[in-house]
CSV table of C-alpha atoms in Angstrom, one decimal:
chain,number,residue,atom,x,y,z
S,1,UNK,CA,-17.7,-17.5,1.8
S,2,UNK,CA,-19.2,-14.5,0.2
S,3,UNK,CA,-16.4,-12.2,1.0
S,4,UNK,CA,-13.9,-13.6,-0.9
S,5,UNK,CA,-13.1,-12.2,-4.4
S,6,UNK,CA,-12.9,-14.3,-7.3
S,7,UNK,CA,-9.1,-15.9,-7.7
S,8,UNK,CA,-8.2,-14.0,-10.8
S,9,UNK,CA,-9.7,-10.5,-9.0
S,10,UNK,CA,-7.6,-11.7,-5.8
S,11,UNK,CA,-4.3,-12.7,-7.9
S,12,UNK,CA,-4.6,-9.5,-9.4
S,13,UNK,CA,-4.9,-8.0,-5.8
S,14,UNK,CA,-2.1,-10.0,-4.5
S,15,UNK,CA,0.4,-8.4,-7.4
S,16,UNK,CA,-0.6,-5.4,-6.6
S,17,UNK,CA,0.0,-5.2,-2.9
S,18,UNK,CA,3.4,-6.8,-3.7
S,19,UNK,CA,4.6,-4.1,-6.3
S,20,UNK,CA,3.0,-1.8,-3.6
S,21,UNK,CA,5.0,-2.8,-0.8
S,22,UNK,CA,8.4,-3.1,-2.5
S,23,UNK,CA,8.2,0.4,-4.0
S,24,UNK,CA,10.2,2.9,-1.4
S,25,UNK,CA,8.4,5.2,0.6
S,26,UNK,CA,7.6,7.4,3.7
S,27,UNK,CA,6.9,4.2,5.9
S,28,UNK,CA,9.9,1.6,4.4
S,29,UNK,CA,12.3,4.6,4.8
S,30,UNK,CA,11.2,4.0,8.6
S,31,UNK,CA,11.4,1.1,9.2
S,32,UNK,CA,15.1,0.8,8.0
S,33,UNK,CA,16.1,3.6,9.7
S,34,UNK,CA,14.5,2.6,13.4
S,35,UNK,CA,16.1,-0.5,12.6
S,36,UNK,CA,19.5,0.8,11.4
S,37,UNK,CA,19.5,3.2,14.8
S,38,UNK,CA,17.7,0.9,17.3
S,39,UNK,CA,18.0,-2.5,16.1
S,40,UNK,CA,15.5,-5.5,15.0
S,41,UNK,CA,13.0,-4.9,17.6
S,42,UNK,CA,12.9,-1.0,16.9
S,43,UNK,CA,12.2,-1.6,13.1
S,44,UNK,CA,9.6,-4.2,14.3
S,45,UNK,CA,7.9,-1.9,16.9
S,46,UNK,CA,7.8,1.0,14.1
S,47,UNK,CA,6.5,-1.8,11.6
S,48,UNK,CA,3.6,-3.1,13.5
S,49,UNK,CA,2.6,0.6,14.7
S,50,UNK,CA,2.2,1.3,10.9
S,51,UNK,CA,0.4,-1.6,10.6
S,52,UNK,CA,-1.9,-0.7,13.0
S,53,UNK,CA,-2.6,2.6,10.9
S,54,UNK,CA,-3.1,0.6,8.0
S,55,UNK,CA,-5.7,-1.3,9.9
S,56,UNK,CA,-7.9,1.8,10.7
S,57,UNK,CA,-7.5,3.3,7.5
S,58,UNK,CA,-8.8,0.2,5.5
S,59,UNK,CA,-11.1,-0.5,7.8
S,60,UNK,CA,-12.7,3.4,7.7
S,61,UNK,CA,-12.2,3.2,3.9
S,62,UNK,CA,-14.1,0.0,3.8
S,63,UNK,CA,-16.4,0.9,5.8
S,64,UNK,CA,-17.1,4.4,4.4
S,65,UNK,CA,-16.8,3.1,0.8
S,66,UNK,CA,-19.9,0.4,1.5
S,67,UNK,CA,-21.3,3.3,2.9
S,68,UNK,CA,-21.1,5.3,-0.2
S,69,UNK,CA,-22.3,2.2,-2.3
S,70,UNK,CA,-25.4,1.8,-0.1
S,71,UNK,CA,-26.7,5.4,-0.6
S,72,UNK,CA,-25.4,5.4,-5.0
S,73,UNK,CA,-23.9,2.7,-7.3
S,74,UNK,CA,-23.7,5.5,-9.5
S,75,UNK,CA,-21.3,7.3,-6.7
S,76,UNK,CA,-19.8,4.4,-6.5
S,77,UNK,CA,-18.7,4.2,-10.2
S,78,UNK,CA,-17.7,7.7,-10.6
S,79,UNK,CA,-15.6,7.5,-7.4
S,80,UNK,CA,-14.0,4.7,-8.8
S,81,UNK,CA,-13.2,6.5,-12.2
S,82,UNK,CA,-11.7,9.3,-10.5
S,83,UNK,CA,-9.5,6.5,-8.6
S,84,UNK,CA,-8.7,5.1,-11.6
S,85,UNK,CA,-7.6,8.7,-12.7
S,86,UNK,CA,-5.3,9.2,-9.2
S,87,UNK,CA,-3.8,5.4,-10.2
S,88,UNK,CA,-2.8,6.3,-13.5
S,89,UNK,CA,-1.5,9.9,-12.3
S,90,UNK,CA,0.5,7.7,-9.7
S,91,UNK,CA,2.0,5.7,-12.1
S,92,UNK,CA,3.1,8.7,-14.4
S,93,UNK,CA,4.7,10.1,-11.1
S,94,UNK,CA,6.6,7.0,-10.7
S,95,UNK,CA,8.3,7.6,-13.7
S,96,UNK,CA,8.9,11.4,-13.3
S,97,UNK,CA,10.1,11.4,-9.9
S,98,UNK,CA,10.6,7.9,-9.1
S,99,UNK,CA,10.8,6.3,-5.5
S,100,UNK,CA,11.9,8.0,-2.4
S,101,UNK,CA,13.6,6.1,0.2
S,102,UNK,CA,15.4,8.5,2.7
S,103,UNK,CA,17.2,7.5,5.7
S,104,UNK,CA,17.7,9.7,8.4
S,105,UNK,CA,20.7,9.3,10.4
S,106,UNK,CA,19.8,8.9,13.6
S,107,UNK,CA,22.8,7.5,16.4
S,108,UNK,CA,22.6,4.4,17.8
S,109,UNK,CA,21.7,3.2,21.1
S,110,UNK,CA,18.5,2.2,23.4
S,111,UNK,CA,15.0,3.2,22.5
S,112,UNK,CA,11.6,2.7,23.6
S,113,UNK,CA,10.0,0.3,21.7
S,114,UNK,CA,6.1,1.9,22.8
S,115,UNK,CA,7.5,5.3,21.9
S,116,UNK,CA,8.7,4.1,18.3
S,117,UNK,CA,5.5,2.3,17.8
S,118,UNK,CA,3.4,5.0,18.3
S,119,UNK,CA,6.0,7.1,16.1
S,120,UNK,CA,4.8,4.1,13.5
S,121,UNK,CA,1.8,5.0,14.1
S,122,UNK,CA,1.5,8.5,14.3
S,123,UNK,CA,3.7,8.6,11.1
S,124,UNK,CA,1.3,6.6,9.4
S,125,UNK,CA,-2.1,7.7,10.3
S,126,UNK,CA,-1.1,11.5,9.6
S,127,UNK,CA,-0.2,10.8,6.2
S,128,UNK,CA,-3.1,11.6,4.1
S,129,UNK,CA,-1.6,10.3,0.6
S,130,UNK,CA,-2.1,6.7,2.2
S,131,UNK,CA,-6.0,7.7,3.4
S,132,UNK,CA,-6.6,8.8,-0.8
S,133,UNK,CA,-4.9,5.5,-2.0
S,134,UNK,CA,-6.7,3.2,0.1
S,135,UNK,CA,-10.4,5.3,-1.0
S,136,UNK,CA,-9.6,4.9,-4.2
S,137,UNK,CA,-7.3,1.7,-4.5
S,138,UNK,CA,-10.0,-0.8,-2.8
S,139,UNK,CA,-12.7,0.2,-5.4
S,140,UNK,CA,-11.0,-1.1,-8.3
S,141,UNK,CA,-11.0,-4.7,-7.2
S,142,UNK,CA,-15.0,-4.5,-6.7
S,143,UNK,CA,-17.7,-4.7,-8.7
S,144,UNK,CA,-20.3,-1.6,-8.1
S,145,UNK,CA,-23.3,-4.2,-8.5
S,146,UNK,CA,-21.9,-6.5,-6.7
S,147,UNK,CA,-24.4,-7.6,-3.4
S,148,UNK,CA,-21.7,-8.8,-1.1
S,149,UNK,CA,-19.2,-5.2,-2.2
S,150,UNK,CA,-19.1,-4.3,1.5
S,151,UNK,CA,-17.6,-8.0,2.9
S,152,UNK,CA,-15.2,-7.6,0.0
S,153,UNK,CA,-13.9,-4.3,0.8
S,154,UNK,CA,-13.4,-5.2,4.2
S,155,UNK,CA,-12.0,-8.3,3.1
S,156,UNK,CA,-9.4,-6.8,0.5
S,157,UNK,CA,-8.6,-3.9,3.1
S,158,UNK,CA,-7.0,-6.7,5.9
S,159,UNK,CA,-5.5,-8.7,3.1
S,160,UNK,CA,-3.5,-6.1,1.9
S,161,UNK,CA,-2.2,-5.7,6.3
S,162,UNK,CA,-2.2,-9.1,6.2
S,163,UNK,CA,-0.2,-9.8,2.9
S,164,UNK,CA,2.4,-6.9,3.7
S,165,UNK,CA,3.3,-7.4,7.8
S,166,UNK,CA,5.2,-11.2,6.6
S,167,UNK,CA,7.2,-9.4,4.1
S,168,UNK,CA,7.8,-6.0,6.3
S,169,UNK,CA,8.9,-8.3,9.2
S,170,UNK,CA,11.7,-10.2,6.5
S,171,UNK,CA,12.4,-7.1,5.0
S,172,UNK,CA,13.8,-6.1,8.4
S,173,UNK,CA,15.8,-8.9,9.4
S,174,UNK,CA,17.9,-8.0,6.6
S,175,UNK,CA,17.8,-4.9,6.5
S,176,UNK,CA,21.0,-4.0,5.9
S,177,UNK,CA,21.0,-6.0,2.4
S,178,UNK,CA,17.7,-4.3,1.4
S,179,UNK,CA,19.3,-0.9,2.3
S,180,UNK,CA,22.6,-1.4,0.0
S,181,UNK,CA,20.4,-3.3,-2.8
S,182,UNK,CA,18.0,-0.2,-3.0
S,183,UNK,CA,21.1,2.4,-2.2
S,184,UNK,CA,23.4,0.4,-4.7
S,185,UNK,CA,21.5,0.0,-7.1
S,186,UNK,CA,19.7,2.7,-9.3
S,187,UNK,CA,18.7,0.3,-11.9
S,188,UNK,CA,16.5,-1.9,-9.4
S,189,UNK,CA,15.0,1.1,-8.3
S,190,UNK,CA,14.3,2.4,-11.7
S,191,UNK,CA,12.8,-1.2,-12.1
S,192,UNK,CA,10.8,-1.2,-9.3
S,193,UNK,CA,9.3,2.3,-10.2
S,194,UNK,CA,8.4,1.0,-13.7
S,195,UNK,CA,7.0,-2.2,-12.8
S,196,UNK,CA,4.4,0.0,-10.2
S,197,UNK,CA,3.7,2.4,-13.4
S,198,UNK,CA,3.3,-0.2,-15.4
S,199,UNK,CA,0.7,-2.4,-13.0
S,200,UNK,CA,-1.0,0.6,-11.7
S,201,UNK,CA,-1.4,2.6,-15.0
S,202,UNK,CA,-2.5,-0.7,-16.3
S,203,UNK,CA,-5.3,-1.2,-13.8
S,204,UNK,CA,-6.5,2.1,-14.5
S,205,UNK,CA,-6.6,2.3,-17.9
S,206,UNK,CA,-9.0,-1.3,-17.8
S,207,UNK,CA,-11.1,0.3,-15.5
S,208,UNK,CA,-11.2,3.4,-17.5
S,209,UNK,CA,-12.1,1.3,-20.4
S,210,UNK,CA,-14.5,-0.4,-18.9
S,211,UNK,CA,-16.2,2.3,-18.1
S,212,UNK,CA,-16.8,3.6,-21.6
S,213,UNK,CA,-18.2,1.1,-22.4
């Protein structure tokens, strides 16, 4: 299977899309508050619509990425030193600003679960920091030389949907404890925005030193 990264690259991956999915953002702050307001199966319909987003964007980014390798490894590399760049600048953000998680308050009662998936989706697909991270996030994990780059991209894009939906889906069944944990507790956030500077600015600076080389 051709497609699949080598186990260190995909570990590496793996730890990745996990401090990725933990830190607090526009589309966790969602899904706790559709399910806070709606219940379960709001929070679920929201989730899987921003799934689906996730889906076409790392499927274009893949897709336009192996494009962009066909035509210039060169292009290649420079776009993914200029990702390693936006990684590292992400991290140092991390630190400054730290995570966001805000919670509307929205009252409770019935809601459309097709309307608050395509609010998942909408929300998620319109948000163009999430198109720049995938474009220059996928890169890092393959090789500009590498002959089978374009299964692998495609590959890493649906791991990253598949790795995160599991977690997403538990992270809403207990919502309420994720919501006072990450409320409660400023340290764990401070934590979690460290450990993502520390990984990502990590990641960058090996791929910025591999580069000068």
């Amino acid at each position: 299977m051709t497609f699949l990264p080598a186990p260190d690259v995909l570990l590496a991956y793996s730890l990745a899309c996990f401090v990725l999915f933990i830190t607090p953002g526009p589309d966790m702050s969602l899904f706790l508050a559709k399910t806070v307001s709606g219940g379960r199966r709001a929070g679920l319909a929201s989730m899987l619509g921003a799934m689906t987003g996730c889906c076409v964007h790392t499927l274009l980014a893949a897709l336009g990425l192996s494009a962009l390798l066909a035509a210039s490894a060169t292009a290649f590399t420079v776009l993914k030193v200029v990702g390693a760049l936006y990684l590292l600048w992400l991290a140092v953000d991390a630190v400054r600003h730290g995570s966001a998680l805000n919670l509307k308050n929205e009252g409770k009662g019935e809601v459309s679960v097709a309307r608050t998936f395509l609010l998942g989706l909408g929300v998620n697909l319109t948000n163009p920091k999430i198109v720049l991270f995938f474009v220059t996030f996928l890169p890092q994990f393959v090789a500009a030389d590498d002959p089978y780059a374009p299964e692998k991209l495609v590959f890493l894009g649906l791991y990253f949907i598949a790795f995160s939906t599991p977690l997403a889906a538990l992270m809403i069944l207990g919502a309420d404890r994720v919501i006072a944990a990450l409320r409660g507790r400023p340290r764990l956030m401070r934590a979690i925005d460290y450990a993502f500077a520390g990984l990502f600015g990590a990641f960058a600076l090996k791929i910025l030193s591999a580069q000068g080389r």
